[in-house]
Amino acid sequence: MDTRRETPFTRRAKEAIRGIPRGRVATYGQIAGLAGREAAARGVAWILHSSSETSGLPWHRVIGGRGRISLPRGRGFELQKKRLAAEGVEVGRGGRIDLKRYQWEPCEGAASRSPAARKFLSELTKRG
DNA sequence: CCTATGACAGACA
DNA sequence: GTGTCTGCCATAG
């Protein structure tokens, strides 16, 4: 990997991930949005799975949009679950996590808190 | 430039 | 609820 110079997207994505508070989680799509590319969830996933320098990054706080751990069993799943549990995040069987309760809300805006509101704002942004 | 890969996400059956 | 298909994007050869 590059290791010395990162693209703006990668840099912002990592920044966003570092910004996830302890005991909270964010989805790949959410990080992508914060990095400036709403639809680059796969790009975020790529960064995490390919980056050898995830050290220092709270990568375990990034989960799939369906509220589940995305890592396969035997390849990080257990570790992620363990680290989340250590922060007080309840992880059910199959890696299920209640986004309603644990998803990070960078804005903290009262109006943008509900999922419906977030979806609305998201689509609004998409349209331009 | 073109192809392949992925820890994604939405739509649909 | 699950399984499949499709679109999406950043990166690596």
mmCIF file of C-alpha atoms (C1' of nucleotides) in Angstrom:
data_model
loop_
_atom_site.group_PDB
_atom_site.id
_atom_site.type_symbol
_atom_site.label_atom_id
_atom_site.label_comp_id
_atom_site.label_asym_id
_atom_site.label_seq_id
_atom_site.Cartn_x
_atom_site.Cartn_y
_atom_site.Cartn_z
ATOM 1 C CA MET A 1 0.000 0.000 0.000
ATOM 2 C CA ASP A 2 0.823 3.495 -0.304
ATOM 3 C CA THR A 3 1.690 4.216 3.314
ATOM 4 C CA ARG A 4 3.018 7.679 2.754
ATOM 5 C CA ARG A 5 0.428 9.590 0.838
ATOM 6 C CA GLU A 6 -3.269 8.988 1.140
ATOM 7 C CA THR A 7 -6.042 10.159 -1.096
ATOM 8 C CA PRO A 8 -8.379 12.776 0.367
ATOM 9 C CA PHE A 9 -11.092 10.191 0.566
ATOM 10 C CA THR A 10 -8.987 7.760 2.545
ATOM 11 C CA ARG A 11 -7.748 10.484 4.829
ATOM 12 C CA ARG A 12 -11.228 11.784 5.549
ATOM 13 C CA ALA A 13 -12.597 8.317 6.036
ATOM 14 C CA LYS A 14 -9.949 7.532 8.610
ATOM 15 C CA GLU A 15 -10.621 10.837 10.302
ATOM 16 C CA ALA A 16 -14.291 10.046 10.494
ATOM 17 C CA ILE A 17 -13.562 6.637 11.952
ATOM 18 C CA ARG A 18 -11.303 8.152 14.560
ATOM 19 C CA GLY A 19 -14.183 10.429 15.445
ATOM 20 C CA ILE A 20 -16.498 7.627 16.439
ATOM 21 C CA PRO A 21 -16.933 7.902 20.199
ATOM 22 C CA ARG A 22 -16.329 4.977 22.478
ATOM 23 C CA GLY A 23 -19.423 2.873 22.943
ATOM 24 C CA ARG A 24 -20.853 3.966 19.604
ATOM 25 C CA VAL A 25 -20.833 2.542 16.109
ATOM 26 C CA ALA A 26 -21.066 3.872 12.567
ATOM 27 C CA THR A 27 -21.923 2.186 9.284
ATOM 28 C CA TYR A 28 -19.654 1.987 6.240
ATOM 29 C CA GLY A 29 -22.053 4.170 4.338
ATOM 30 C CA GLN A 30 -22.084 6.695 7.130
ATOM 31 C CA ILE A 31 -18.311 6.937 7.134
ATOM 32 C CA ALA A 32 -18.351 7.233 3.356
ATOM 33 C CA GLY A 33 -20.787 10.114 3.646
ATOM 34 C CA LEU A 34 -18.618 11.866 6.202
ATOM 35 C CA ALA A 35 -15.680 11.339 3.869
ATOM 36 C CA GLY A 36 -17.545 13.085 1.107
ATOM 37 C CA ARG A 37 -18.814 10.120 -0.907
ATOM 38 C CA GLU A 38 -22.198 8.940 0.245
ATOM 39 C CA ALA A 39 -22.088 5.900 -2.015
ATOM 40 C CA ALA A 40 -18.534 4.833 -1.354
ATOM 41 C CA ALA A 41 -19.290 2.369 1.399
ATOM 42 C CA ARG A 42 -17.295 -0.249 -0.442
ATOM 43 C CA GLY A 43 -14.394 2.107 -0.606
ATOM 44 C CA VAL A 44 -14.496 2.408 3.173
ATOM 45 C CA ALA A 45 -14.601 -1.350 3.496
ATOM 46 C CA TRP A 46 -11.640 -1.577 1.197
ATOM 47 C CA ILE A 47 -9.649 0.817 3.359
ATOM 48 C CA LEU A 48 -10.276 -1.238 6.462
ATOM 49 C CA HIS A 49 -9.689 -4.669 5.003
ATOM 50 C CA SER A 50 -6.582 -3.674 3.105
ATOM 51 C CA SER A 51 -5.015 -1.247 5.514
ATOM 52 C CA SER A 52 -2.324 -2.765 7.656
ATOM 53 C CA GLU A 53 -2.277 0.351 9.745
ATOM 54 C CA THR A 54 -5.672 0.024 11.286
ATOM 55 C CA SER A 55 -3.773 0.216 14.522
ATOM 56 C CA GLY A 56 -4.921 3.282 16.330
ATOM 57 C CA LEU A 57 -8.156 3.290 14.389
ATOM 58 C CA PRO A 58 -11.295 2.193 16.212
ATOM 59 C CA TRP A 59 -12.135 0.004 13.237
ATOM 60 C CA HIS A 60 -14.299 -2.249 15.383
ATOM 61 C CA ARG A 61 -16.829 0.582 15.628
ATOM 62 C CA VAL A 62 -17.598 0.332 11.927
ATOM 63 C CA ILE A 63 -20.380 -2.102 11.073
ATOM 64 C CA GLY A 64 -22.695 -2.881 8.202
ATOM 65 C CA GLY A 65 -25.723 -0.787 7.434
ATOM 66 C CA ARG A 66 -28.006 -3.594 8.533
ATOM 67 C CA GLY A 67 -26.691 -3.324 12.039
ATOM 68 C CA ARG A 68 -24.399 -6.329 11.958
ATOM 69 C CA ILE A 69 -20.742 -7.083 12.153
ATOM 70 C CA SER A 70 -19.538 -7.630 8.628
ATOM 71 C CA LEU A 71 -16.397 -9.594 9.308
ATOM 72 C CA PRO A 72 -16.608 -13.310 8.654
ATOM 73 C CA ARG A 73 -16.347 -15.660 11.595
ATOM 74 C CA GLY A 74 -12.814 -16.661 12.233
ATOM 75 C CA ARG A 75 -11.488 -13.583 10.479
ATOM 76 C CA GLY A 76 -12.041 -10.832 12.982
ATOM 77 C CA PHE A 77 -15.669 -11.311 13.908
ATOM 78 C CA GLU A 78 -14.953 -12.525 17.399
ATOM 79 C CA LEU A 79 -12.425 -9.788 18.066
ATOM 80 C CA GLN A 80 -14.759 -7.048 16.910
ATOM 81 C CA LYS A 81 -17.589 -8.410 18.992
ATOM 82 C CA LYS A 82 -15.347 -8.614 22.005
ATOM 83 C CA ARG A 83 -14.056 -5.077 21.627
ATOM 84 C CA LEU A 84 -17.539 -3.674 21.169
ATOM 85 C CA ALA A 85 -18.830 -5.546 24.173
ATOM 86 C CA ALA A 86 -15.924 -4.127 26.160
ATOM 87 C CA GLU A 87 -17.248 -0.668 25.352
ATOM 88 C CA GLY A 88 -20.731 -1.478 26.460
ATOM 89 C CA VAL A 89 -22.223 -2.143 23.050
ATOM 90 C CA GLU A 90 -24.596 -5.079 23.153
ATOM 91 C CA VAL A 91 -23.816 -7.483 20.357
ATOM 92 C CA GLY A 92 -26.370 -10.210 19.841
ATOM 93 C CA ARG A 93 -25.978 -13.543 18.169
ATOM 94 C CA GLY A 94 -24.861 -13.217 14.593
ATOM 95 C CA GLY A 95 -23.242 -9.893 15.361
ATOM 96 C CA ARG A 96 -26.481 -7.979 15.608
ATOM 97 C CA ILE A 97 -26.301 -4.466 16.989
ATOM 98 C CA ASP A 98 -29.151 -2.049 17.627
ATOM 99 C CA LEU A 99 -28.362 0.971 15.507
ATOM 100 C CA LYS A 100 -31.175 2.878 17.160
ATOM 101 C CA ARG A 101 -29.251 2.740 20.363
ATOM 102 C CA TYR A 102 -25.609 2.710 19.368
ATOM 103 C CA GLN A 103 -25.248 4.489 16.046
ATOM 104 C CA TRP A 104 -23.072 7.564 16.230
ATOM 105 C CA GLU A 105 -24.780 10.832 15.419
ATOM 106 C CA PRO A 106 -22.127 13.397 14.456
ATOM 107 C CA CYS A 107 -24.642 16.173 14.027
ATOM 108 C CA GLU A 108 -26.464 15.763 17.311
ATOM 109 C CA GLY A 109 -29.180 17.826 15.758
ATOM 110 C CA ALA A 110 -32.493 16.975 17.351
ATOM 111 C CA ALA A 111 -34.240 16.943 14.010
ATOM 112 C CA SER A 112 -31.690 14.747 12.310
ATOM 113 C CA ARG A 113 -31.794 12.091 14.988
ATOM 114 C CA SER A 114 -34.591 9.892 13.783
ATOM 115 C CA PRO A 115 -33.799 7.308 11.093
ATOM 116 C CA ALA A 116 -36.577 8.737 8.991
ATOM 117 C CA ALA A 117 -35.021 12.158 9.178
ATOM 118 C CA ARG A 118 -31.612 10.809 8.340
ATOM 119 C CA LYS A 119 -32.962 8.983 5.349
ATOM 120 C CA PHE A 120 -34.744 12.072 4.174
ATOM 121 C CA LEU A 121 -31.651 14.235 4.497
ATOM 122 C CA SER A 122 -29.609 11.566 2.778
ATOM 123 C CA GLU A 123 -31.880 11.436 -0.230
ATOM 124 C CA LEU A 124 -32.062 15.184 -0.305
ATOM 125 C CA THR A 125 -28.291 15.360 -0.479
ATOM 126 C CA LYS A 126 -28.201 12.732 -3.180
ATOM 127 C CA ARG A 127 -30.517 14.719 -5.383
ATOM 128 C CA GLY A 128 -28.394 17.786 -4.986
ATOM 129 C "C1'" DC B 1 -7.152 2.600 -19.961
ATOM 130 C "C1'" DC B 2 -9.132 -1.843 -18.431
ATOM 131 C "C1'" DT B 3 -10.083 -5.579 -15.195
ATOM 132 C "C1'" DA B 4 -10.570 -7.530 -10.650
ATOM 133 C "C1'" DT B 5 -11.550 -7.262 -5.650
ATOM 134 C "C1'" DG B 6 -14.199 -6.012 -1.376
ATOM 135 C "C1'" DA B 7 -15.342 -5.875 6.334
ATOM 136 C "C1'" DC B 8 -21.222 -2.252 1.268
ATOM 137 C "C1'" DA B 9 -26.238 -1.065 0.429
ATOM 138 C "C1'" DG B 10 -30.662 -1.071 -1.835
ATOM 139 C "C1'" DA B 11 -34.189 -3.468 -4.340
ATOM 140 C "C1'" DC B 12 -36.708 -7.494 -4.924
ATOM 141 C "C1'" DA B 13 -38.521 -12.401 -4.640
ATOM 142 C "C1'" DG C 1 -36.868 -13.142 8.344
ATOM 143 C "C1'" DT C 2 -33.332 -14.906 4.295
ATOM 144 C "C1'" DG C 3 -31.084 -15.269 -0.432
ATOM 145 C "C1'" DT C 4 -29.872 -13.172 -4.832
ATOM 146 C "C1'" DC C 5 -28.961 -9.522 -8.008
ATOM 147 C "C1'" DT C 6 -27.328 -5.108 -9.177
ATOM 148 C "C1'" DG C 7 -25.190 -0.622 -8.663
ATOM 149 C "C1'" DC C 8 -21.848 1.729 -6.443
ATOM 150 C "C1'" DC C 9 -16.841 3.453 -5.385
ATOM 151 C "C1'" DA C 10 -11.758 3.446 -4.232
ATOM 152 C "C1'" DT C 11 -7.579 0.829 -5.040
ATOM 153 C "C1'" DA C 12 -4.333 -2.503 -6.965
ATOM 154 C "C1'" DG C 13 -2.229 -4.725 -10.960
#
